[in-house]
XYZ file of C-alpha atoms in Angstrom:
689
model
C -30.982 -16.483 -24.871
C -30.414 -18.520 -21.750
C -28.945 -16.516 -18.894
C -25.994 -18.883 -18.461
C -25.076 -18.659 -22.160
C -25.366 -14.880 -22.103
C -23.152 -14.718 -19.038
C -20.519 -16.877 -20.709
C -20.529 -14.584 -23.742
C -19.810 -11.591 -21.518
C -16.646 -13.345 -20.344
C -15.133 -13.825 -23.803
C -13.608 -10.380 -24.388
C -12.231 -9.931 -20.838
C -10.657 -13.389 -20.930
C -9.226 -12.952 -24.447
C -7.587 -9.650 -23.560
C -6.343 -11.080 -20.269
C -4.709 -13.957 -22.143
C -3.188 -11.495 -24.623
C -1.819 -9.425 -21.746
C -0.318 -12.523 -20.134
C 1.290 -13.739 -23.351
C 2.885 -10.329 -23.954
C 4.077 -9.707 -20.376
C 7.736 -10.157 -21.287
C 7.560 -7.675 -24.185
C 7.597 -4.635 -21.910
C 10.147 -2.882 -19.751
C 9.577 -0.550 -16.820
C 8.703 3.073 -16.320
C 10.897 5.325 -14.209
C 8.435 5.251 -11.268
C 8.402 1.494 -10.822
C 11.765 0.876 -9.102
C 10.826 3.098 -6.156
C 7.372 1.561 -5.829
C 8.597 -2.030 -6.029
C 11.380 -1.388 -3.530
C 8.902 0.181 -1.140
C 6.381 -2.598 -1.720
C 8.961 -5.290 -1.001
C 10.182 -3.502 2.135
C 6.641 -3.207 3.499
C 5.654 -6.750 2.538
C 8.794 -8.150 4.152
C 7.970 -6.198 7.298
C 4.383 -7.499 7.320
C 5.447 -11.121 6.820
C 8.510 -11.253 9.073
C 8.424 -8.201 11.321
C 11.912 -7.345 10.029
C 12.933 -4.065 8.446
C 16.042 -5.410 6.721
C 16.890 -8.304 4.406
C 19.847 -9.444 6.521
C 18.607 -13.037 6.830
C 18.138 -13.409 3.084
C 20.778 -14.442 0.489
C 21.978 -11.479 -1.549
C 20.887 -10.736 -5.085
C 23.372 -12.266 -7.578
C 26.287 -9.960 -8.502
C 25.902 -7.576 -11.422
C 28.657 -5.808 -13.314
C 29.147 -2.075 -12.956
C 28.020 0.028 -10.026
C 24.867 0.513 -8.027
C 22.095 2.488 -9.684
C 22.321 4.947 -6.792
C 25.979 4.897 -5.697
C 25.570 7.893 -3.390
C 22.359 6.730 -1.727
C 22.867 5.422 1.815
C 25.109 2.320 1.639
C 23.893 1.189 -1.784
C 27.347 0.942 -3.355
C 28.730 -0.933 -0.360
C 26.077 -3.640 -0.665
C 26.569 -3.788 -4.431
C 30.320 -4.277 -4.159
C 30.077 -6.793 -1.316
C 28.373 -9.426 -3.453
C 30.646 -8.612 -6.412
C 33.676 -9.408 -4.250
C 32.049 -12.405 -2.602
C 29.456 -14.068 -4.904
C 28.865 -16.764 -2.288
C 26.739 -14.217 -0.419
C 24.072 -15.020 -3.006
C 22.412 -18.385 -3.549
C 21.600 -19.468 -7.136
C 18.809 -21.677 -5.793
C 17.136 -18.821 -3.931
C 14.840 -16.478 -5.846
C 15.283 -12.941 -4.620
C 13.771 -9.991 -6.428
C 16.111 -7.329 -7.762
C 13.926 -4.807 -5.943
C 14.474 -6.418 -2.559
C 17.242 -3.876 -2.229
C 19.281 -3.724 0.976
C 19.739 0.036 0.690
C 16.019 0.599 0.181
C 14.842 -1.433 3.159
C 12.215 -1.019 5.836
C 14.509 1.124 7.947
C 14.638 3.671 5.149
C 10.983 3.547 4.115
C 9.455 3.271 7.595
C 11.907 5.027 9.905
C 13.755 7.521 7.733
C 11.569 8.416 4.769
C 8.840 11.049 4.815
C 5.229 9.918 4.533
C 4.590 12.525 1.844
C 3.992 10.795 -1.461
C 1.638 8.382 -3.152
C 0.038 5.717 -0.925
C 1.593 2.257 -0.910
C -1.115 -0.391 -1.296
C -0.472 -0.992 -4.994
C 3.244 -1.377 -4.218
C 2.525 -4.015 -1.592
C 0.105 -5.953 -3.782
C 2.579 -5.940 -6.682
C 5.266 -7.211 -4.301
C 2.856 -9.922 -3.128
C 2.317 -11.075 -6.721
C 6.099 -11.139 -7.148
C 6.430 -13.138 -3.944
C 3.931 -15.735 -5.147
C 4.540 -16.057 -8.876
C 8.303 -15.441 -9.004
C 9.811 -16.251 -5.633
C 7.560 -19.127 -4.564
C 6.051 -20.700 -7.677
C 8.761 -19.645 -10.119
C 6.332 -19.545 -13.044
C 7.127 -15.930 -13.977
C 10.327 -13.924 -14.140
C 11.037 -11.181 -11.637
C 9.650 -8.158 -13.481
C 6.754 -10.008 -15.093
C 5.482 -11.114 -11.682
C 5.096 -7.483 -10.605
C 3.368 -6.609 -13.844
C 0.931 -9.489 -13.450
C -0.702 -7.554 -10.620
C -1.430 -4.575 -12.897
C -2.721 -6.828 -15.667
C -4.947 -8.639 -13.171
C -6.537 -5.420 -11.889
C -7.349 -4.330 -15.446
C -8.823 -7.780 -16.079
C -11.055 -7.353 -13.013
C -12.226 -3.948 -14.235
C -12.816 -5.266 -17.763
C -14.798 -8.186 -16.371
C -16.827 -5.878 -14.142
C -17.618 -3.521 -17.039
C -18.615 -6.452 -19.236
C -21.001 -7.988 -16.709
C -22.363 -4.613 -15.601
C -23.153 -3.454 -19.141
C -24.741 -6.797 -20.023
C -27.076 -6.619 -17.032
C -27.761 -2.880 -17.248
C -28.190 -2.682 -21.032
C -27.568 -5.862 -22.987
C -25.014 -8.080 -24.632
C -24.346 -5.725 -27.558
C -23.536 -2.785 -25.285
C -21.391 -5.074 -23.175
C -19.363 -6.286 -26.153
C -18.627 -2.817 -27.521
C -17.977 -1.166 -24.147
C -15.643 -3.956 -23.077
C -13.839 -3.985 -26.400
C -13.430 -0.196 -26.278
C -12.010 -0.318 -22.759
C -9.725 -3.333 -23.134
C -8.319 -2.266 -26.509
C -7.873 1.422 -25.714
C -4.177 1.945 -26.592
C -3.247 3.609 -23.307
C -4.836 0.798 -21.291
C -3.584 -1.989 -23.543
C 0.008 -0.814 -23.235
C 0.396 0.641 -19.760
C -1.302 -2.218 -17.931
C 2.071 -3.902 -18.469
C 4.296 -1.358 -16.713
C 2.405 1.494 -15.028
C 2.055 0.627 -11.361
C -0.254 3.522 -10.444
C -2.679 4.729 -13.103
C -4.156 1.478 -14.525
C -4.567 0.161 -10.974
C -6.306 3.357 -9.891
C -8.484 3.206 -13.000
C -9.564 -0.354 -12.200
C -10.392 0.405 -8.554
C -12.086 3.686 -9.545
C -14.304 1.889 -12.060
C -15.420 -0.866 -9.710
C -16.071 1.696 -6.957
C -18.445 3.794 -9.053
C -20.261 0.926 -10.749
C -20.842 -0.984 -7.519
C -21.994 2.243 -5.802
C -24.471 2.793 -8.629
C -25.867 -0.692 -8.254
C -25.896 -0.409 -4.484
C -28.012 2.743 -4.589
C -30.229 1.667 -7.478
C -30.959 -1.778 -6.055
C -30.710 -0.681 -2.415
C -28.264 -3.532 -1.828
C -25.899 -3.135 1.108
C -23.541 -5.760 -0.338
C -22.858 -3.600 -3.411
C -22.440 -0.509 -1.260
C -19.952 -2.410 0.882
C -18.006 -3.524 -2.208
C -17.925 0.103 -3.315
C -16.527 1.199 0.045
C -13.865 -1.522 -0.069
C -12.720 -0.557 -3.560
C -12.816 3.117 -2.606
C -10.353 2.221 0.138
C -8.186 0.303 -2.326
C -8.291 3.222 -4.760
C -7.496 5.843 -2.113
C -4.587 3.692 -0.944
C -3.218 3.808 -4.499
C -3.827 7.427 -5.561
C -6.128 10.182 -4.379
C -7.845 10.442 -7.785
C -10.759 8.471 -6.357
C -11.815 11.510 -4.320
C -13.066 13.031 -7.563
C -15.246 9.960 -8.076
C -17.564 11.208 -5.338
C -18.653 14.176 -7.472
C -20.246 12.258 -10.403
C -21.998 9.954 -7.948
C -23.502 12.958 -6.161
C -24.489 14.582 -9.471
C -26.296 11.415 -10.544
C -27.900 10.888 -7.123
C -29.325 14.387 -6.751
C -30.270 14.757 -10.426
C -32.544 11.732 -9.996
C -33.925 13.072 -6.691
C -33.122 9.806 -4.967
C -33.698 9.333 -1.263
C -31.302 8.271 1.449
C -32.329 4.785 2.497
C -31.239 3.166 5.750
C -28.631 1.107 3.888
C -27.158 4.182 2.235
C -27.045 6.004 5.575
C -25.345 2.984 7.128
C -22.664 2.903 4.450
C -22.106 6.657 4.791
C -21.135 6.076 8.422
C -19.329 2.761 7.943
C -17.345 3.487 4.769
C -14.998 6.143 6.248
C -13.872 3.599 8.831
C -13.301 0.925 6.173
C -11.452 3.353 3.912
C -9.198 4.762 6.633
C -8.377 1.295 7.985
C -7.247 0.141 4.531
C -5.337 3.372 3.949
C -3.485 3.372 7.268
C -2.825 -0.366 7.566
C -1.292 -0.466 4.088
C 1.245 2.251 4.910
C 3.390 1.528 7.996
C 4.962 4.971 7.872
C 1.572 6.353 8.967
C 1.210 4.144 12.007
C 3.106 6.379 14.426
C 1.061 9.479 13.582
C -1.815 8.818 11.148
C -3.174 12.371 11.242
C 0.187 13.960 10.480
C 0.850 11.370 7.787
C -2.514 11.941 6.129
C -1.945 15.694 6.217
C 1.462 15.173 4.610
C -0.062 13.100 1.825
C -2.717 15.745 1.182
C 0.008 18.390 1.044
C 1.934 16.263 -1.450
C -1.055 16.022 -3.782
C -1.715 19.738 -3.497
C 1.884 20.541 -4.429
C 2.267 18.097 -7.324
C -1.267 18.606 -8.615
C -0.947 22.306 -9.332
C 1.511 23.815 -11.788
C 2.945 27.316 -11.816
C 3.913 26.886 -15.483
C 0.891 25.702 -17.507
C 1.145 24.941 -21.215
C 0.696 28.469 -22.552
C -0.252 27.478 -26.107
C -3.159 25.426 -24.782
C -4.353 27.698 -21.948
C -7.220 30.167 -22.346
C -8.695 32.753 -19.975
C -5.891 31.992 -17.542
C -7.478 28.806 -16.223
C -8.747 26.574 -19.063
C -6.190 24.055 -20.329
C -7.317 22.474 -23.615
C -4.304 20.167 -23.864
C -5.997 17.120 -22.235
C -8.994 17.397 -24.566
C -6.801 17.744 -27.649
C -4.655 14.814 -26.518
C -7.724 12.604 -26.075
C -9.027 13.577 -29.522
C -5.689 12.708 -31.145
C -5.055 9.470 -29.243
C -8.504 7.887 -29.136
C -9.481 5.438 -31.904
C -11.731 7.382 -34.334
C -14.679 4.995 -34.070
C -14.803 5.687 -30.329
C -14.793 9.438 -30.957
C -17.698 9.028 -33.375
C -19.708 6.943 -30.904
C -18.886 9.323 -28.052
C -20.106 12.326 -30.066
C -23.219 10.323 -30.922
C -23.866 9.784 -27.211
C -23.718 13.552 -26.670
C -26.002 14.403 -29.587
C -28.569 11.784 -28.609
C -28.066 12.072 -24.856
C -31.749 12.819 -24.232
C -32.905 9.640 -25.969
C -30.228 7.567 -24.276
C -31.227 9.062 -20.917
C -34.837 8.053 -21.486
C -33.701 4.448 -21.694
C -31.460 4.533 -18.616
C -30.382 7.369 -16.317
C -26.990 5.680 -15.849
C -25.782 7.851 -18.711
C -25.906 10.864 -16.356
C -23.318 9.200 -14.148
C -21.127 8.420 -17.156
C -21.193 11.971 -18.523
C -20.507 13.397 -15.069
C -17.716 10.856 -14.596
C -16.031 11.789 -17.867
C -16.440 15.554 -17.432
C -15.263 15.662 -13.816
C -12.147 13.606 -14.536
C -11.312 15.734 -17.572
C -12.079 19.006 -15.771
C -9.737 18.087 -12.932
C -6.879 18.046 -15.437
C -8.091 21.010 -17.479
C -8.840 23.692 -14.905
C -7.041 25.878 -12.384
C -3.493 25.298 -13.607
C -3.466 21.572 -12.878
C -0.082 19.969 -13.503
C 0.094 18.701 -17.083
C 2.639 16.205 -18.357
C 2.963 13.002 -20.335
C -0.401 13.082 -22.079
C -3.433 11.971 -20.042
C -2.158 8.879 -18.248
C -2.623 10.491 -14.834
C -6.392 10.754 -15.496
C -6.673 7.340 -17.116
C -9.953 6.764 -15.279
C -11.748 8.715 -18.019
C -11.321 5.687 -20.311
C -13.986 3.403 -18.739
C -16.580 6.192 -18.862
C -15.729 6.871 -22.500
C -15.837 3.156 -23.297
C -19.246 2.604 -21.705
C -20.714 5.650 -23.462
C -19.492 4.293 -26.788
C -20.951 0.894 -25.940
C -24.336 2.460 -25.205
C -24.205 4.387 -28.494
C -23.293 1.237 -30.401
C -26.234 -0.611 -28.887
C -28.614 2.208 -29.768
C -27.431 2.319 -33.387
C -27.574 -1.436 -33.836
C -31.106 -1.620 -32.399
C -32.510 1.262 -34.479
C -34.287 -1.276 -36.649
C -35.640 -4.572 -35.431
C -34.790 -6.690 -38.475
C -32.152 -9.371 -38.134
C -30.447 -8.246 -41.345
C -30.010 -4.696 -40.061
C -28.889 -5.867 -36.642
C -26.277 -8.187 -38.118
C -24.996 -5.738 -40.742
C -24.769 -2.776 -38.354
C -23.057 -4.947 -35.732
C -20.479 -6.088 -38.279
C -20.029 -2.570 -39.661
C -19.178 -1.152 -36.243
C -16.767 -3.995 -35.560
C -15.095 -3.462 -38.939
C -14.858 0.276 -38.194
C -12.881 -0.537 -35.057
C -10.480 -2.817 -36.923
C -8.024 -0.246 -38.404
C -7.219 1.262 -35.007
C -6.882 -2.156 -33.409
C -4.592 -3.322 -36.220
C -2.406 -0.235 -35.832
C -2.283 -0.698 -32.067
C -1.070 -4.262 -32.551
C 1.395 -3.106 -35.208
C 3.115 -0.645 -32.847
C 3.260 -3.201 -30.016
C 4.766 -2.894 -27.410
C 4.532 0.898 -27.714
C 0.755 1.194 -27.655
C 0.886 4.190 -25.326
C 2.421 6.398 -28.046
C -0.509 5.731 -30.399
C -1.856 8.705 -32.340
C -4.813 8.383 -34.703
C -5.144 9.509 -38.323
C -6.494 12.931 -37.293
C -3.011 13.806 -36.074
C -1.418 11.848 -38.944
C -0.003 9.363 -36.456
C 2.999 9.921 -34.231
C 4.858 11.534 -37.126
C 2.075 14.100 -37.405
C 2.100 14.708 -33.661
C 5.825 15.370 -33.884
C 5.324 17.735 -36.828
C 2.641 19.595 -34.849
C 4.993 19.603 -31.846
C 2.272 18.350 -29.533
C 3.788 18.391 -26.035
C 5.086 14.984 -24.919
C 4.638 13.278 -28.291
C 6.299 9.880 -28.178
C 6.427 9.740 -24.373
C 6.583 6.001 -23.704
C 6.922 6.544 -19.935
C 10.300 4.816 -20.153
C 9.043 1.615 -21.765
C 10.994 2.337 -24.978
C 14.302 1.721 -23.182
C 13.574 -1.995 -23.144
C 13.712 -2.502 -26.896
C 17.153 -0.897 -26.821
C 18.249 -3.373 -24.153
C 17.095 -6.244 -26.341
C 19.274 -4.897 -29.161
C 22.262 -4.599 -26.824
C 21.818 -8.182 -25.662
C 22.011 -9.292 -29.269
C 24.688 -7.035 -30.743
C 26.876 -5.462 -28.050
C 30.393 -6.874 -27.752
C 31.285 -8.875 -24.668
C 32.007 -6.895 -21.506
C 30.449 -3.783 -22.983
C 29.623 -0.823 -20.769
C 26.276 0.972 -20.688
C 25.084 4.253 -19.216
C 22.317 6.832 -19.503
C 23.277 10.451 -20.220
C 20.011 11.932 -18.920
C 18.140 9.457 -16.766
C 19.369 7.352 -13.872
C 20.286 3.735 -14.496
C 17.394 2.475 -12.370
C 15.191 3.616 -15.268
C 16.158 0.430 -17.099
C 15.647 -3.159 -15.904
C 19.375 -3.879 -15.921
C 18.803 -7.443 -14.723
C 17.343 -8.117 -18.188
C 20.740 -7.452 -19.786
C 23.370 -10.081 -20.537
C 25.406 -10.666 -17.362
C 28.645 -9.514 -19.033
C 27.288 -6.011 -19.771
C 28.267 -3.553 -17.053
C 25.950 -0.690 -16.112
C 26.851 2.484 -14.249
C 25.845 6.147 -14.204
C 29.584 6.910 -14.171
C 30.295 5.336 -17.583
C 28.930 8.360 -19.473
C 32.223 9.783 -20.777
C 30.669 12.657 -22.744
C 33.167 14.296 -25.116
C 35.974 11.902 -24.201
C 34.282 9.215 -26.322
C 35.518 6.250 -24.282
C 33.412 3.761 -26.240
C 30.586 3.053 -23.804
C 27.050 2.456 -25.047
C 24.432 5.071 -24.226
C 20.685 4.654 -24.288
C 18.156 7.435 -23.933
C 14.590 8.452 -24.680
C 14.144 10.904 -27.543
C 10.509 11.968 -27.269
C 9.317 15.533 -26.770
C 10.532 16.487 -23.319
C 12.747 19.116 -21.701
C 16.071 17.193 -21.891
C 15.941 17.413 -25.691
C 17.168 20.982 -25.149
C 19.967 19.923 -22.809
C 23.474 19.633 -24.192
C 23.941 15.921 -23.450
C 20.986 14.710 -25.505
C 21.245 17.458 -28.102
C 24.881 16.524 -28.737
C 24.090 12.833 -29.106
C 21.148 13.525 -31.424
C 23.028 15.975 -33.636
C 26.694 15.014 -33.500
C 26.599 11.219 -33.078
C 25.292 8.464 -35.336
C 23.058 6.077 -33.358
C 23.643 2.347 -33.632
C 19.966 1.561 -33.024
C 16.677 3.446 -32.935
C 13.349 2.455 -31.392
C 10.842 3.708 -33.954
C 7.061 4.094 -34.092
C 5.460 5.578 -37.219
C 9.035 6.142 -38.396
C 9.703 8.416 -35.405
C 12.512 7.558 -32.992
C 11.322 7.464 -29.375
C 14.581 6.025 -28.005
C 18.098 5.581 -29.345
C 21.251 3.638 -28.595
C 24.648 5.197 -29.288
C 28.170 3.878 -29.041
C 30.091 6.825 -27.655
C 33.171 6.181 -29.744
C 35.057 8.586 -32.084
C 34.138 6.653 -35.231
C 30.454 7.433 -34.651
C 30.981 11.205 -34.473
C 29.513 12.855 -37.566
C 32.083 14.333 -39.949
C 30.996 17.941 -39.514
C 31.688 17.724 -35.766
C 35.128 16.112 -35.960
C 37.190 19.169 -36.877
C 37.278 21.732 -34.088
C 39.629 24.505 -33.046
C 40.098 26.697 -30.000
C 40.118 30.487 -30.374
C 40.570 33.263 -27.778
C 37.704 35.578 -26.888
C 37.586 38.984 -25.264
C 35.824 39.266 -21.911
C 33.968 42.159 -20.347
C 32.640 41.860 -16.805
C 29.926 44.204 -15.568
C 29.453 43.679 -11.800
C 26.722 46.320 -11.654
C 24.538 44.271 -13.997
C 26.096 40.957 -12.916
C 26.925 40.032 -16.512
C 29.952 38.627 -18.279
C 30.239 39.180 -22.028
C 32.418 37.091 -24.335
C 33.160 38.449 -27.793
C 34.477 36.280 -30.637
C 36.390 37.786 -33.579
C 33.633 36.693 -35.944
C 30.494 34.573 -36.103
C 31.300 30.917 -35.372
C 29.531 27.628 -34.723
C 30.406 27.286 -31.070
C 30.746 23.955 -29.237
C 31.954 25.251 -25.874
C 33.414 28.212 -24.017
C 36.139 27.982 -21.369
C 36.544 30.681 -18.746
C 39.464 30.934 -16.332
C 38.179 32.145 -12.979
C 39.470 32.443 -9.390
C 38.135 30.080 -6.738
C 38.834 32.241 -3.693
C 37.663 35.672 -2.636
C 34.451 35.321 -4.642
C 31.228 33.321 -4.676
C 30.259 30.317 -6.777
C 27.296 30.827 -9.092
C 24.009 29.478 -7.741
C 21.858 30.107 -10.782
C 21.845 32.119 -13.982
C 21.321 31.995 -17.703
C 23.086 32.672 -20.964
C 22.137 34.389 -24.210
C 23.957 34.567 -27.514
C 23.707 36.604 -30.682
C 25.253 36.841 -34.118
C 24.509 40.566 -34.496
C 23.577 41.914 -31.030
C 20.084 42.467 -32.373
C 18.413 39.074 -32.028
C 19.258 36.936 -29.009
C 18.860 33.250 -28.200
C 18.550 32.098 -24.596
C 19.919 28.660 -23.756
C 17.611 26.313 -21.859
C 20.142 25.051 -19.325
C 21.006 26.967 -16.179
C 24.651 28.079 -16.187
C 25.077 26.653 -12.678
C 24.413 23.019 -13.666
C 26.895 20.418 -14.848
C 25.803 19.681 -18.399
C 27.871 16.493 -18.504
C 26.516 15.063 -15.255
C 22.704 14.937 -15.433
C 22.136 18.530 -14.344
C 24.028 18.147 -11.068
C 25.262 21.365 -9.454
C 28.461 22.490 -11.132
C 31.546 22.463 -8.886
C 33.647 25.589 -8.395
C 36.815 24.958 -10.403
C 39.512 27.202 -11.966
C 38.103 26.510 -15.438
C 34.405 27.080 -16.014
C 32.922 25.457 -19.132
C 29.619 25.762 -20.916
C 28.728 23.526 -23.865
C 26.716 24.124 -27.033
C 25.852 22.140 -30.134
C 27.004 24.239 -33.088
C 25.432 27.411 -31.720
C 25.946 30.195 -34.260
C 27.052 33.282 -32.360
C 29.586 36.076 -32.107
C 28.582 37.412 -28.693
C 27.769 35.459 -25.540
C 26.414 37.051 -22.367
C 26.293 35.285 -18.980
C 23.706 36.622 -16.535
C 25.081 35.398 -13.208
C 22.737 37.275 -10.874
C 25.384 37.844 -8.196
C 27.901 40.725 -8.430
C 30.281 38.733 -6.230
C 30.356 35.760 -8.598
C 33.738 34.256 -9.447
C 32.800 34.389 -13.125
C 32.827 38.188 -12.975
C 36.486 38.027 -11.971
C 37.453 35.908 -14.961
C 40.966 36.506 -16.295
C 40.648 35.003 -19.767
C 38.363 32.940 -21.961
C 38.346 30.910 -25.155
C 35.862 29.105 -27.352
C 35.941 25.770 -29.142
C 34.345 26.123 -32.557
C 33.691 23.929 -35.557
C 36.075 24.244 -38.472
C 34.231 24.767 -41.732
C 35.039 22.088 -44.347
C 35.082 24.777 -47.049
């Protein structure tokens, strides 16, 4: 086959998936991390381009109904109201991004904010794409222009993998490796709305592959490319630091020698990497050493967890959750080919020692998330860089299987068989679009099976599921409707995608008053499912819309109006309870006349001459033998997103039909105002019988 034709064939899959990603850009929402990153990226980019730390010389963003997403943050509400009162402050002919936010400007990010946190290069590059494709060219909408950057980085990585595998192995390996990478559900979905992990994965991949070629071919140009992409990766997330380990394992296992070019890059690359890292983060300019130390401290703190997943932890340090998650969320054909690569590793190694790098790559990335109480949440998206290694191993296995026999008939039939084997997973992934990142394979019986098994974080869409609810609201909500979130903050949704007559505010959540506002919230497996706000909505209210995958709701929309309250929760009564304070044990016991299904307790307490509770917990029992501990701290406001409860004459704690006769508050402080309570009552459900 002519080299030019072969090269063109290696471009087909990357280009097809890039086109698919472009066509589907508008099908996705945002994750809860993006608003911060885009605001920071815009503030930095504006500073780079103009030298200004504010947007004062720019027309305001068009007025929106409701309140600011962060009414208590700096002067956010003041800016929000100013353009509401005077729409002429905005210019309909001027394209300004929603995330060019006056409250989140360069003064905040550069002068006031701490440098501790993720690096900022990906934020700046996303803002640059928004500047070009939305603000200047106008060929994409606001959000889609940011997401184009993520899609483009994945396209680069896919293209690099395709060309690399074709040159290192052959066209067959290239096709299957590229297809495995580009169609992997986590990659296919989150390249549309995850500003950190897909970008890091792309830079990580190009860094390691170009380093491999640079060493193998003794080419300084490839080593330089590796250093540049290492700098890009480090300026996105520090995950790339773990990429050094597999490279060293491969290098020393092959007993390679340090050439002059490798020695040169060892000395030059730290300068390149640090220049990229520091220049892309203005907050580091004043004191780079202190800023770098702060970033390292941040990663140390967020990377280690004091509360590992106990059901998945063995010997006190081995967390099997990431491995189990990968097994359940990887297309089965890829698992088969990956296992094949392990079983026949010796034969595959004899053909090319690159497989050592791939195994080391996969194991190191997985081990980082599996050992020493590493923080575990949301599946395996934060170690997404395992996917390219897995994909290339499966591609190598596919090539080996297809070439077992040299006949054309066998080659063609085995090639087609492997492609057909990949079809069911690909079809399902397309079917659950745009929620590819909640894909579970048949071994877990899909998402429904994952829910039944109670796999931690099943259905976690990373916030993307909100968007489908917004689409429903745009179509069916009455004019001038109000919308709020009972758990998350309103910046978690791209409110600028809503109809302009729909007002959004964190203050619209009216809880048990049922003022008729719409509420939207995620309903996957996460801690807030045990909080009163979400538990009440899920159990006592009929949703008006559900975002479903495999017949499992991962987000819901409610209309918080009395007619949507379920019948069994409509009839309630208030009954007195006895109280018994025990200052020595810092407990307050409430006793009901008989077992009831309790909705709330109300305690009259003094507000002077005592101390407000800072923390504590509550248990309840129907027989004083078995006790149930509530998940929410008694010091938080259950109706206001876990804010600290204010000291008021009436203390309230809410339940959702908790069966109990005795309730005990453990307040922890003998001087607590609760221990001086004068009376108490409980609101309970009235039995229909």
